[in-house]
Short mmCIF file of C-alpha atoms in Angstrom, two decimals:
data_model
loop_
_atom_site.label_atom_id
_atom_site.label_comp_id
_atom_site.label_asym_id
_atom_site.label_seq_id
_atom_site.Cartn_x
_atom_site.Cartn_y
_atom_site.Cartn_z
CA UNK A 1 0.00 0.00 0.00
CA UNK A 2 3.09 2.24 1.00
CA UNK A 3 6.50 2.87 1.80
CA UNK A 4 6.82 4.00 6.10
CA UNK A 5 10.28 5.03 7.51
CA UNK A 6 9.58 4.95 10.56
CA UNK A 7 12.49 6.63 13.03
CA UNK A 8 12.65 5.25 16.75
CA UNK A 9 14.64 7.51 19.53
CA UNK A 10 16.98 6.12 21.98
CA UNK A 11 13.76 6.19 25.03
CA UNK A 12 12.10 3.64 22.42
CA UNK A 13 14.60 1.49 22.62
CA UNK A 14 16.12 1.61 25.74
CA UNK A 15 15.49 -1.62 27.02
CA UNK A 16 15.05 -5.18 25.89
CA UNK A 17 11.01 -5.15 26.14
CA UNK A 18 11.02 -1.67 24.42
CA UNK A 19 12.97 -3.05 21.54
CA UNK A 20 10.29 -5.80 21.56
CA UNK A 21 7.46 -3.32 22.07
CA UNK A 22 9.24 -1.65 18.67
CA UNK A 23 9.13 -4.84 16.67
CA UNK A 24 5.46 -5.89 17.33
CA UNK A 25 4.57 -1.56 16.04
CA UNK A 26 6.86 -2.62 12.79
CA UNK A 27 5.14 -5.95 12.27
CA UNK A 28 2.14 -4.48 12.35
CA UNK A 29 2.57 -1.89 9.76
CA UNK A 30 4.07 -4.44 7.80
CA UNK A 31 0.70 -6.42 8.21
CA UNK A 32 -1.37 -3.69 6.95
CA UNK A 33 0.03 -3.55 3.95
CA UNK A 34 3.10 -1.70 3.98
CA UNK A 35 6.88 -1.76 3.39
CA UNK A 36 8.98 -0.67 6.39
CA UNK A 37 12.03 1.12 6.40
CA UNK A 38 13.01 1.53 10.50
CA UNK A 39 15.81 4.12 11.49
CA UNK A 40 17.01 3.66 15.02
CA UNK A 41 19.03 5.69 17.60
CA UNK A 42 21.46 4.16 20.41
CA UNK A 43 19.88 3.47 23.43
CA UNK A 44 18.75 5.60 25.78
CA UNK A 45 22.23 7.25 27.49
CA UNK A 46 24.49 4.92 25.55
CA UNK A 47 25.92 7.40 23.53
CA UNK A 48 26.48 9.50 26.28
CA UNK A 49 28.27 6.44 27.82
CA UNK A 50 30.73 5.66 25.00
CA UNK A 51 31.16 9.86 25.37
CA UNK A 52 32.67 9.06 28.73
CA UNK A 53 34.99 6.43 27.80
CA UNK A 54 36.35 8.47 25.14
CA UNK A 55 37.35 11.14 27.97
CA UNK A 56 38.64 8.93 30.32
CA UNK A 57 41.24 8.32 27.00
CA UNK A 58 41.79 11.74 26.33
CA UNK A 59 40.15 15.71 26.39
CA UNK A 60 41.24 16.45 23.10
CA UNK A 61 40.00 13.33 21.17
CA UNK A 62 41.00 12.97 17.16
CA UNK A 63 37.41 13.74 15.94
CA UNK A 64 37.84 10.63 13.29
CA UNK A 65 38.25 8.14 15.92
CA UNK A 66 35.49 9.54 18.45
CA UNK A 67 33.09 9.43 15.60
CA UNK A 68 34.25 5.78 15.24
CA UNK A 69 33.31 5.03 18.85
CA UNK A 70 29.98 6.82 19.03
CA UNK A 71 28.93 5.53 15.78
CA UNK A 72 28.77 1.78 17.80
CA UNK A 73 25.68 2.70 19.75
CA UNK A 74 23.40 2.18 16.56
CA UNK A 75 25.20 -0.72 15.81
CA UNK A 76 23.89 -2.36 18.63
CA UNK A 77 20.17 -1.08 18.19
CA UNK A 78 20.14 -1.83 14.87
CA UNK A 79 21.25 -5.75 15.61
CA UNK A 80 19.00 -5.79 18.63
CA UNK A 81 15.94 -4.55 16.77
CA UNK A 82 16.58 -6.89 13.70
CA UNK A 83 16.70 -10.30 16.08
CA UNK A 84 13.56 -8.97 18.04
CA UNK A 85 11.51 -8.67 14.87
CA UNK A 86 12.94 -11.76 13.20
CA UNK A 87 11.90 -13.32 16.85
CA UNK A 88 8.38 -12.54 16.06
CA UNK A 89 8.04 -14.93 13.12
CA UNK A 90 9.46 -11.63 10.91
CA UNK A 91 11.93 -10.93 8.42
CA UNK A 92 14.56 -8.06 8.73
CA UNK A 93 17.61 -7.14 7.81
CA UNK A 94 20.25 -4.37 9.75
CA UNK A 95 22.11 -2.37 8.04
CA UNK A 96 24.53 0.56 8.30
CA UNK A 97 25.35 3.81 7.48
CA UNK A 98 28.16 2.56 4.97
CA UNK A 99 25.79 -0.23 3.99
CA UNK A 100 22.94 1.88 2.92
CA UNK A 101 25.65 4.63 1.00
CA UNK A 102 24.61 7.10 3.26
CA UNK A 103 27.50 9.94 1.98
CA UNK A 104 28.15 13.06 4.12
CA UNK A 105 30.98 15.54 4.11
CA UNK A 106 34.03 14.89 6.20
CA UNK A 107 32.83 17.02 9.62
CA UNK A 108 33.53 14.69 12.07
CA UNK A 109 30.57 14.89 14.91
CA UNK A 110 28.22 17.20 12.62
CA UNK A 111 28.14 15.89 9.24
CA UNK A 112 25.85 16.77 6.78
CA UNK A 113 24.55 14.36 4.26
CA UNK A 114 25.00 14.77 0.73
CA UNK A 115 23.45 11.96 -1.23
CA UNK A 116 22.42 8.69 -0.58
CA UNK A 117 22.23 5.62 -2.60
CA UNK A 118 19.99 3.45 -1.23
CA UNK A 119 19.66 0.31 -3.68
CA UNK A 120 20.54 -2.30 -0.67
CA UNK A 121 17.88 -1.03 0.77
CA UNK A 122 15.38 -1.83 -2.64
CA UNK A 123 16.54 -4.90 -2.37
CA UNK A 124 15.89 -6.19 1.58
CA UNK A 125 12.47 -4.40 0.90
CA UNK A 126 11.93 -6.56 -2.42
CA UNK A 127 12.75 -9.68 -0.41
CA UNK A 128 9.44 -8.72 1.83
CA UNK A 129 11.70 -8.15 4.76
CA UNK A 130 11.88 -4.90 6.96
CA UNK A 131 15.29 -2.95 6.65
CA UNK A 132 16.28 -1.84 9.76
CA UNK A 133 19.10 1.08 9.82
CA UNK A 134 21.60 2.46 12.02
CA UNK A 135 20.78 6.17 12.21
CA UNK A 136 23.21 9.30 13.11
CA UNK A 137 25.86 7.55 10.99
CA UNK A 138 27.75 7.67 7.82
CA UNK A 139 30.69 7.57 5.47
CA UNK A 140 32.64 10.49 3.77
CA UNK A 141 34.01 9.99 0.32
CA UNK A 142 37.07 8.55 1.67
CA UNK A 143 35.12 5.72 3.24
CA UNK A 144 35.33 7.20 6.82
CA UNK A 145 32.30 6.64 9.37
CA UNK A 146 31.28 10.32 10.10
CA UNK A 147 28.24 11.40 12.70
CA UNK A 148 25.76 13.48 12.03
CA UNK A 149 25.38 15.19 16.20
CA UNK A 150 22.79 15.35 18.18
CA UNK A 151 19.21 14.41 17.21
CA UNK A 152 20.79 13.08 13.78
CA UNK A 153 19.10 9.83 13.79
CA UNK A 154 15.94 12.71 12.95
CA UNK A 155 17.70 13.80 10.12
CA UNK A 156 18.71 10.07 8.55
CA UNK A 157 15.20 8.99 8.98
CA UNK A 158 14.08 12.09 6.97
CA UNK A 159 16.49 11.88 4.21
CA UNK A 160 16.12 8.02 3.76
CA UNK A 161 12.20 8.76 2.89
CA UNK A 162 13.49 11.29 0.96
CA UNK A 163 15.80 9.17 -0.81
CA UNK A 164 13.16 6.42 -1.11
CA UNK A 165 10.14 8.59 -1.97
CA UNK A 166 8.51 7.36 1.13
CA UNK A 167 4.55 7.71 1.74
CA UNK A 168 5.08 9.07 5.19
CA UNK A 169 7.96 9.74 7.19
CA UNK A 170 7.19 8.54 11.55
CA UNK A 171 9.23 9.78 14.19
CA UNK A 172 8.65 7.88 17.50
CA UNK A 173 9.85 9.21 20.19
CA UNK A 174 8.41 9.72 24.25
CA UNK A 175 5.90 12.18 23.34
CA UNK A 176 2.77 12.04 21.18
CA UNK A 177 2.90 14.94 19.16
CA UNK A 178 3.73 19.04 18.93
CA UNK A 179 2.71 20.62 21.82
CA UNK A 180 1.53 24.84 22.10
CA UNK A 181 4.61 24.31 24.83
CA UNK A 182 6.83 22.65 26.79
CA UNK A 183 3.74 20.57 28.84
CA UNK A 184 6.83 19.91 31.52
CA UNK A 185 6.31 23.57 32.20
CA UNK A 186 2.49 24.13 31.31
CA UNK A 187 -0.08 21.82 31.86
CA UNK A 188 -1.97 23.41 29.80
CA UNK A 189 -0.38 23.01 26.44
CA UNK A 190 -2.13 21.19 24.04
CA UNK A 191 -1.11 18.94 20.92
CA UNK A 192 -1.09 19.88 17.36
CA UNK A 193 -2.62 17.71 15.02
CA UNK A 194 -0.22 19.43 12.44
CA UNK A 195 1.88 22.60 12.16
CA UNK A 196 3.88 24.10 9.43
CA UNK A 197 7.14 23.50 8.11
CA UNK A 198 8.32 27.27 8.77
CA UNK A 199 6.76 27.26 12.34
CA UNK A 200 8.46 23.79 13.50
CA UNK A 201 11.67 25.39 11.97
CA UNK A 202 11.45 28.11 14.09
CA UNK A 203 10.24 26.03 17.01
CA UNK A 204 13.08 23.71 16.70
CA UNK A 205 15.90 26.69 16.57
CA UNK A 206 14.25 28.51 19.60
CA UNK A 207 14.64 25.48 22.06
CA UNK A 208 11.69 22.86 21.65
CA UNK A 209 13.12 19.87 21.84
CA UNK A 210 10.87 17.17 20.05
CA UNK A 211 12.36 17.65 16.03
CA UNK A 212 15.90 18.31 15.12
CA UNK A 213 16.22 21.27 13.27
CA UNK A 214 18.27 19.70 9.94
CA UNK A 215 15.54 17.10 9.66
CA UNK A 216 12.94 19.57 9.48
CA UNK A 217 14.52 21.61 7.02
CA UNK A 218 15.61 18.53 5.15
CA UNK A 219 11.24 17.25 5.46
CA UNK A 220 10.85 20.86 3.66
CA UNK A 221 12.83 21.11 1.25
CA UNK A 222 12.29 17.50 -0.21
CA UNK A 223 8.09 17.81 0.76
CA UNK A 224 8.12 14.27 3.21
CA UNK A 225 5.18 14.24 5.35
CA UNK A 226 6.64 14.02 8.47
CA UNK A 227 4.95 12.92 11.45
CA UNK A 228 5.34 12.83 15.30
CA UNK A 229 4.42 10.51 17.30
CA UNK A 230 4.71 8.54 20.58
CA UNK A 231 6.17 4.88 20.97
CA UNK A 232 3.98 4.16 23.72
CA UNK A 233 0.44 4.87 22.80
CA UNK A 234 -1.33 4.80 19.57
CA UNK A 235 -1.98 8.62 19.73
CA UNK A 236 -2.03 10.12 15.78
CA UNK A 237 0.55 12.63 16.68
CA UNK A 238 1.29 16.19 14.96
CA UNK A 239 1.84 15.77 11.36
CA UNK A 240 4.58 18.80 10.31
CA UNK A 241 3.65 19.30 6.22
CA UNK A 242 3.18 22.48 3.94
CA UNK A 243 1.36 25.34 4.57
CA UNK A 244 -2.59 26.12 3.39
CA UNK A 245 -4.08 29.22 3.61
CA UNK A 246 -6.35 28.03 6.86
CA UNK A 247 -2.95 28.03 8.50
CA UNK A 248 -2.61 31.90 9.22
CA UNK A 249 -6.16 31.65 10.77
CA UNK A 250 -3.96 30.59 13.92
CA UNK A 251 -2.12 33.79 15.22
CA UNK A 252 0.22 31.82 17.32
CA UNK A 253 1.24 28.15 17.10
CA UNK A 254 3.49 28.15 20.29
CA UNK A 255 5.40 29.25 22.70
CA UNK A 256 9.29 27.91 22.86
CA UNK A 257 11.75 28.66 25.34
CA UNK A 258 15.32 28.16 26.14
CA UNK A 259 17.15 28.99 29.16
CA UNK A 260 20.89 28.25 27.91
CA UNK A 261 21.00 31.99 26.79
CA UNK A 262 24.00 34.56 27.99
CA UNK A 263 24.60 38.20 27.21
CA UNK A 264 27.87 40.38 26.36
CA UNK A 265 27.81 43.91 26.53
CA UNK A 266 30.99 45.90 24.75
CA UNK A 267 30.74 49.08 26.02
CA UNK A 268 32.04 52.23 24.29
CA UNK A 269 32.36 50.75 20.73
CA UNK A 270 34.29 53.71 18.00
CA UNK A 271 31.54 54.34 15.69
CA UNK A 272 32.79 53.02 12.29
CA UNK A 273 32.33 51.06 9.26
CA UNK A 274 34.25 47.65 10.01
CA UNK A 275 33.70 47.46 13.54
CA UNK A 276 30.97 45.04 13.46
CA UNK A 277 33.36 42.58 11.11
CA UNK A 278 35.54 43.26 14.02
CA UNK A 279 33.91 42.27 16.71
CA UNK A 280 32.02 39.09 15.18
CA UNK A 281 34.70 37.56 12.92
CA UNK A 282 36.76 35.99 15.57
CA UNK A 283 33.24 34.52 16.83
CA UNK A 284 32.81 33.32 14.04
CA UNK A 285 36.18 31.61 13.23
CA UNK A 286 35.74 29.66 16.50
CA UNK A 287 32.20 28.29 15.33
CA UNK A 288 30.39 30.95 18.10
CA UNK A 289 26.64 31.02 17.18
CA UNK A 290 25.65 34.52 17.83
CA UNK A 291 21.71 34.70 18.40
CA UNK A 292 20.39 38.71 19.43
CA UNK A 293 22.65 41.63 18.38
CA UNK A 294 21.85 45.54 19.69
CA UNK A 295 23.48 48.48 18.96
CA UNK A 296 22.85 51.53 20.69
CA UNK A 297 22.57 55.20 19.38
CA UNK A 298 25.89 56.78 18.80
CA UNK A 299 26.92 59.49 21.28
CA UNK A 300 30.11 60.98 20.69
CA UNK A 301 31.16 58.45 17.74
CA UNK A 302 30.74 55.89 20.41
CA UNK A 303 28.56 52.99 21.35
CA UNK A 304 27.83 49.82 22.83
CA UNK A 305 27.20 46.37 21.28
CA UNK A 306 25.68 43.89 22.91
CA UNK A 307 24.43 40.24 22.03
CA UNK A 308 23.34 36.84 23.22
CA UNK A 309 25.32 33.36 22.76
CA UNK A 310 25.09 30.19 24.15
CA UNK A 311 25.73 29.71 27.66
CA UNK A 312 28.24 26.77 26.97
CA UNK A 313 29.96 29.23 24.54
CA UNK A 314 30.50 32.71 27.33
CA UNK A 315 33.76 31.83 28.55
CA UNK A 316 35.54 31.55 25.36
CA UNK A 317 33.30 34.50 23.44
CA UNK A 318 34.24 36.89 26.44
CA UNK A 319 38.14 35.81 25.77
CA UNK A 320 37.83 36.78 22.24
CA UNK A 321 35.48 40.20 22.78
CA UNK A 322 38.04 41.43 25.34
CA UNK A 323 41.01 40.84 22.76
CA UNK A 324 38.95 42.88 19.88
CA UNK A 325 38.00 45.47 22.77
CA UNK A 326 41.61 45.86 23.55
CA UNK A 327 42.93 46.48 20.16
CA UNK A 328 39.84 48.73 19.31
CA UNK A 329 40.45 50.69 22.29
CA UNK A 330 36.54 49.47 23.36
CA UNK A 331 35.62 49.91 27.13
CA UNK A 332 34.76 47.33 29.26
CA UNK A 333 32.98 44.02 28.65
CA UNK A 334 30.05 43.52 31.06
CA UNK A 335 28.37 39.47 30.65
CA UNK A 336 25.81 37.68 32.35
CA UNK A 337 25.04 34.14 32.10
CA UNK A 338 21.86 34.33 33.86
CA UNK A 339 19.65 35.27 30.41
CA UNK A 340 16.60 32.68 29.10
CA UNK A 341 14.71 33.31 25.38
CA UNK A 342 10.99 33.02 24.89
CA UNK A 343 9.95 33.05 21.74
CA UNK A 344 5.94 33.17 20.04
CA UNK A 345 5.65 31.75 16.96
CA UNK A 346 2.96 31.74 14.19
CA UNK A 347 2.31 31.67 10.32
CA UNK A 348 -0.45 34.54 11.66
CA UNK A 349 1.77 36.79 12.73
CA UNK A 350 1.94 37.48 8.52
CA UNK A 351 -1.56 39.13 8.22
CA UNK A 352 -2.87 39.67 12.21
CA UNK A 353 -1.80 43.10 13.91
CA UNK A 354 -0.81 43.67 17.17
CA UNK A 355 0.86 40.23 18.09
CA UNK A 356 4.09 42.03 19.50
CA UNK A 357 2.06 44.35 21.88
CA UNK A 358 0.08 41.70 23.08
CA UNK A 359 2.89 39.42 23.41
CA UNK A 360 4.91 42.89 25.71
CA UNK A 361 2.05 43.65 27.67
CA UNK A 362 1.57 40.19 29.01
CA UNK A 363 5.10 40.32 30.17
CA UNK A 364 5.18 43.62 31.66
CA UNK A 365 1.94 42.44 33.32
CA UNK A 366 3.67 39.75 35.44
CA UNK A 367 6.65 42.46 36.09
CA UNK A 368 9.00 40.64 33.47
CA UNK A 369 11.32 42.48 31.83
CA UNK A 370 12.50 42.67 28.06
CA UNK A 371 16.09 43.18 27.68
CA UNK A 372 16.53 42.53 24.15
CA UNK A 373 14.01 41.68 21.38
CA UNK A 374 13.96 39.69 17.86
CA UNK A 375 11.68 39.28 15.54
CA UNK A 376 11.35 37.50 11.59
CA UNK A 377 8.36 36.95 10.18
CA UNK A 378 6.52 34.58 11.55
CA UNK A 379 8.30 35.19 15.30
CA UNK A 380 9.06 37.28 17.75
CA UNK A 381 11.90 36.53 20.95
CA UNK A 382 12.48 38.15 23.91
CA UNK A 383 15.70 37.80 26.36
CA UNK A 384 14.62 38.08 29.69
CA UNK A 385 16.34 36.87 33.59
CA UNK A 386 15.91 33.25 33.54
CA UNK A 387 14.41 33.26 36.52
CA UNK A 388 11.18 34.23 34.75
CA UNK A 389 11.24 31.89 32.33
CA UNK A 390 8.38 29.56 33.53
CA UNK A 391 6.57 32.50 34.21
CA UNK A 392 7.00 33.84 30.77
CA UNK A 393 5.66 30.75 29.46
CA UNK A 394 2.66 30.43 31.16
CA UNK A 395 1.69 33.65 30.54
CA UNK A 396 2.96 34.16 26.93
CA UNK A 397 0.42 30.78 26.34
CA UNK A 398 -2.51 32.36 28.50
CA UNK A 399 -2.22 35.61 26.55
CA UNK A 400 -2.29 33.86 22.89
CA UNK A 401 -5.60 31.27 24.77
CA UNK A 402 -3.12 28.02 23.08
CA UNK A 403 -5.04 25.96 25.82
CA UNK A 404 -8.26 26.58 23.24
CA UNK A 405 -8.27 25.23 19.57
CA UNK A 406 -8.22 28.09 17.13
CA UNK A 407 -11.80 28.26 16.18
CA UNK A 408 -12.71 28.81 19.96
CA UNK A 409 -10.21 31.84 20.73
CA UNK A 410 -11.46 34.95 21.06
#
């Protein structure tokens, strides 16, 4: 009837009877009629485990032969999985990144993919038999295994259903959808039967945790139905597709948060072309993801420039922003890792008027304040003390009435 890829996260199979609980889902697809293409993750905390060892060896590991040990977590899922199904009177076959010509560039740790060539995997389908593949991994050009980071097992699954022109693309994983929010910090968020592209994109980059941000992008630009859903229930999930015109009937999807956030302020910045190069080229050199920029009003052919980076990134960003400073003759530079993001999103935001001032005035209603602000198109941020950030949540998804479906808010 149709070709399912069907992506399980390292939750799904974190245990023996998970792993079981995963085979009887496959075999039952594959009963109704379908061909099955499954895309695991390592277990749940392996990877993290193998991560140790490799520190115990050394801090400064060759990034080659890290991705060689991380790469081993799949290996075992994918093994695992097969047996289980073939234990169920099935028929499956594991394979690897190398084994399914899954080509990426030669980043170590954060490869991209390039192409894939995926005839072995025409051929265990052919045979009636589920193929079940290692996600996360690949091979460069030279033959090297290569990882694709965090969440990348997302982005496999995606562009295998690309590759294969899949019918629908599943990602199982421990919750049953797209929430409005986070419902760990709002029990009042409510699931999404389906959002677009552009708004899980900007979900995904602002902190929500349930898609990786290259498979979305990857689901978009190759138009795969992509679906979430939960390994544990037989919810229908959030499908994330293309956009219809019904779609900007809904102001606001969400609300998405992060609370990694921290700020650097260069104070009394000359006023001149270049300085901006300046200041974010060495940031950039050293792979420094700068979020929020501000610069103030000149006064006296001077100002100050601040902006937001990750927490994990302050130390070394200050070292760097003090060395500029010093040759620029720049004052001081004031940080503080204490900063969170909150960020509305919503394809509405296109054609519906006064989103920002509704979004400000719920804030300053609970006595939170704005210290710096972003917007695009279909979003708007705010940086604000992280110890509002529940707070800002809450009330972001009270003001927008996300607890209601759209036809019900006033």
């Amino acid at each position: 009837m149709g070709l399912h890829v069907q992506k399980y996260g390292g939750t799904s199979v974190g245990s023996i009877e998970r792993i079981f609980a995963v085979a009887d889902r496959v075999l039952a697809t594959q009963r109704a009629g379908h061909d099955v293409v499954v895309v695991v993750s390592a277990m749940a905390g392996e990877t993290d485990r193998l991560l140790g060892l490799v520190k115990q060896v050394t801090d400064t590991p060759p990034a080659r032969e890290q991705d060689v040990i991380v790469s081993t977590g799949e290996q075992v899922s994918v093994g695992l999985l097969s047996m289980a199904i073939q234990a169920r009177g099935g028929k499956a076959v594991s394979l690897l990144g190398h084994q399914v010509k899954l080509y990426t560039d030669d980043a170590h740790s954060r490869a991209r993919i390039k192409h894939i060539r995926p005839e072995r995997v025409d051929e265990v389908l052919k045979k009636g038999a589920v193929a079940v593949i290692a996600g996360f991994q690949g091979i460069d050009e030279e033959g090297n295994i290569t990882t694709l980071g965090r969440g990348g097992s997302d982005t496999s699954a995606v562009a295998m259903a690309a590759a294969l022109g899949a019918d629908a693309c599943e990602i199982y994983t421990d919750v049953d959808g797209v929430y409005t929010t986070d419902p760990n910090v709002y029990a009042a968020a409510r699931k999404l039967d389906r959002i677009a592209y552009d708004e899980m994109l900007e979900l995904a980059s602002l902190g929500a945790k349930v898609l990786q941000i290259r498979s979305v992008a990857f689901a978009k630009r190759h138009k795969v139905p992509l679906w979430v859903k939960s390994s544990f229930n037989d919810d229908p999930g959030t499908l994330v597709t293309g956009e219809d015109p019904s779609m900007e009937d809904q102001v606001v999807s969400g609300v998405a948060y992060d609370r990694k956030q921290a700020k650097i302020a260069l104070r009394h910045v000359p006023d001149q072309p270049g300085i901006a190069t300046k200041i974010f080229e060495p940031l950039s050199r050293e792979g420094i993801v700068v979020d929020m920029i501000v610069q103030n009003v000149s006064l006296q052919d001077h100002t100050d420039v601040t902006f937001t980076v990750g927490r994990d990134d302050l130390r070394r960003a200050t070292e760097l922003v003090k060395e500029v400073a010093a040759g620029m003759g720049a004052g001081a530079v004031d940080t503080d890792e204490n900063m969170a993001k909150v960020s509305i999103v919503g394809l509405g935001m296109r054609t519906h008027a006064g989103v920002a001032a509704t979004m400000f005035g719920a804030l300053a209603s609970e006595g939170i304040n704005i210290q710096m602000i972003s917007t695009s198109e279909i979003k708007i941020s705010a940086v604000i003390d992280e110890k509002y950030i529940e707070l800002a949540v809450r009330t972001l998804h009270d003001a927008f009435q996300l607890h209601l479906p759209p036809t019900e808010r006033a």
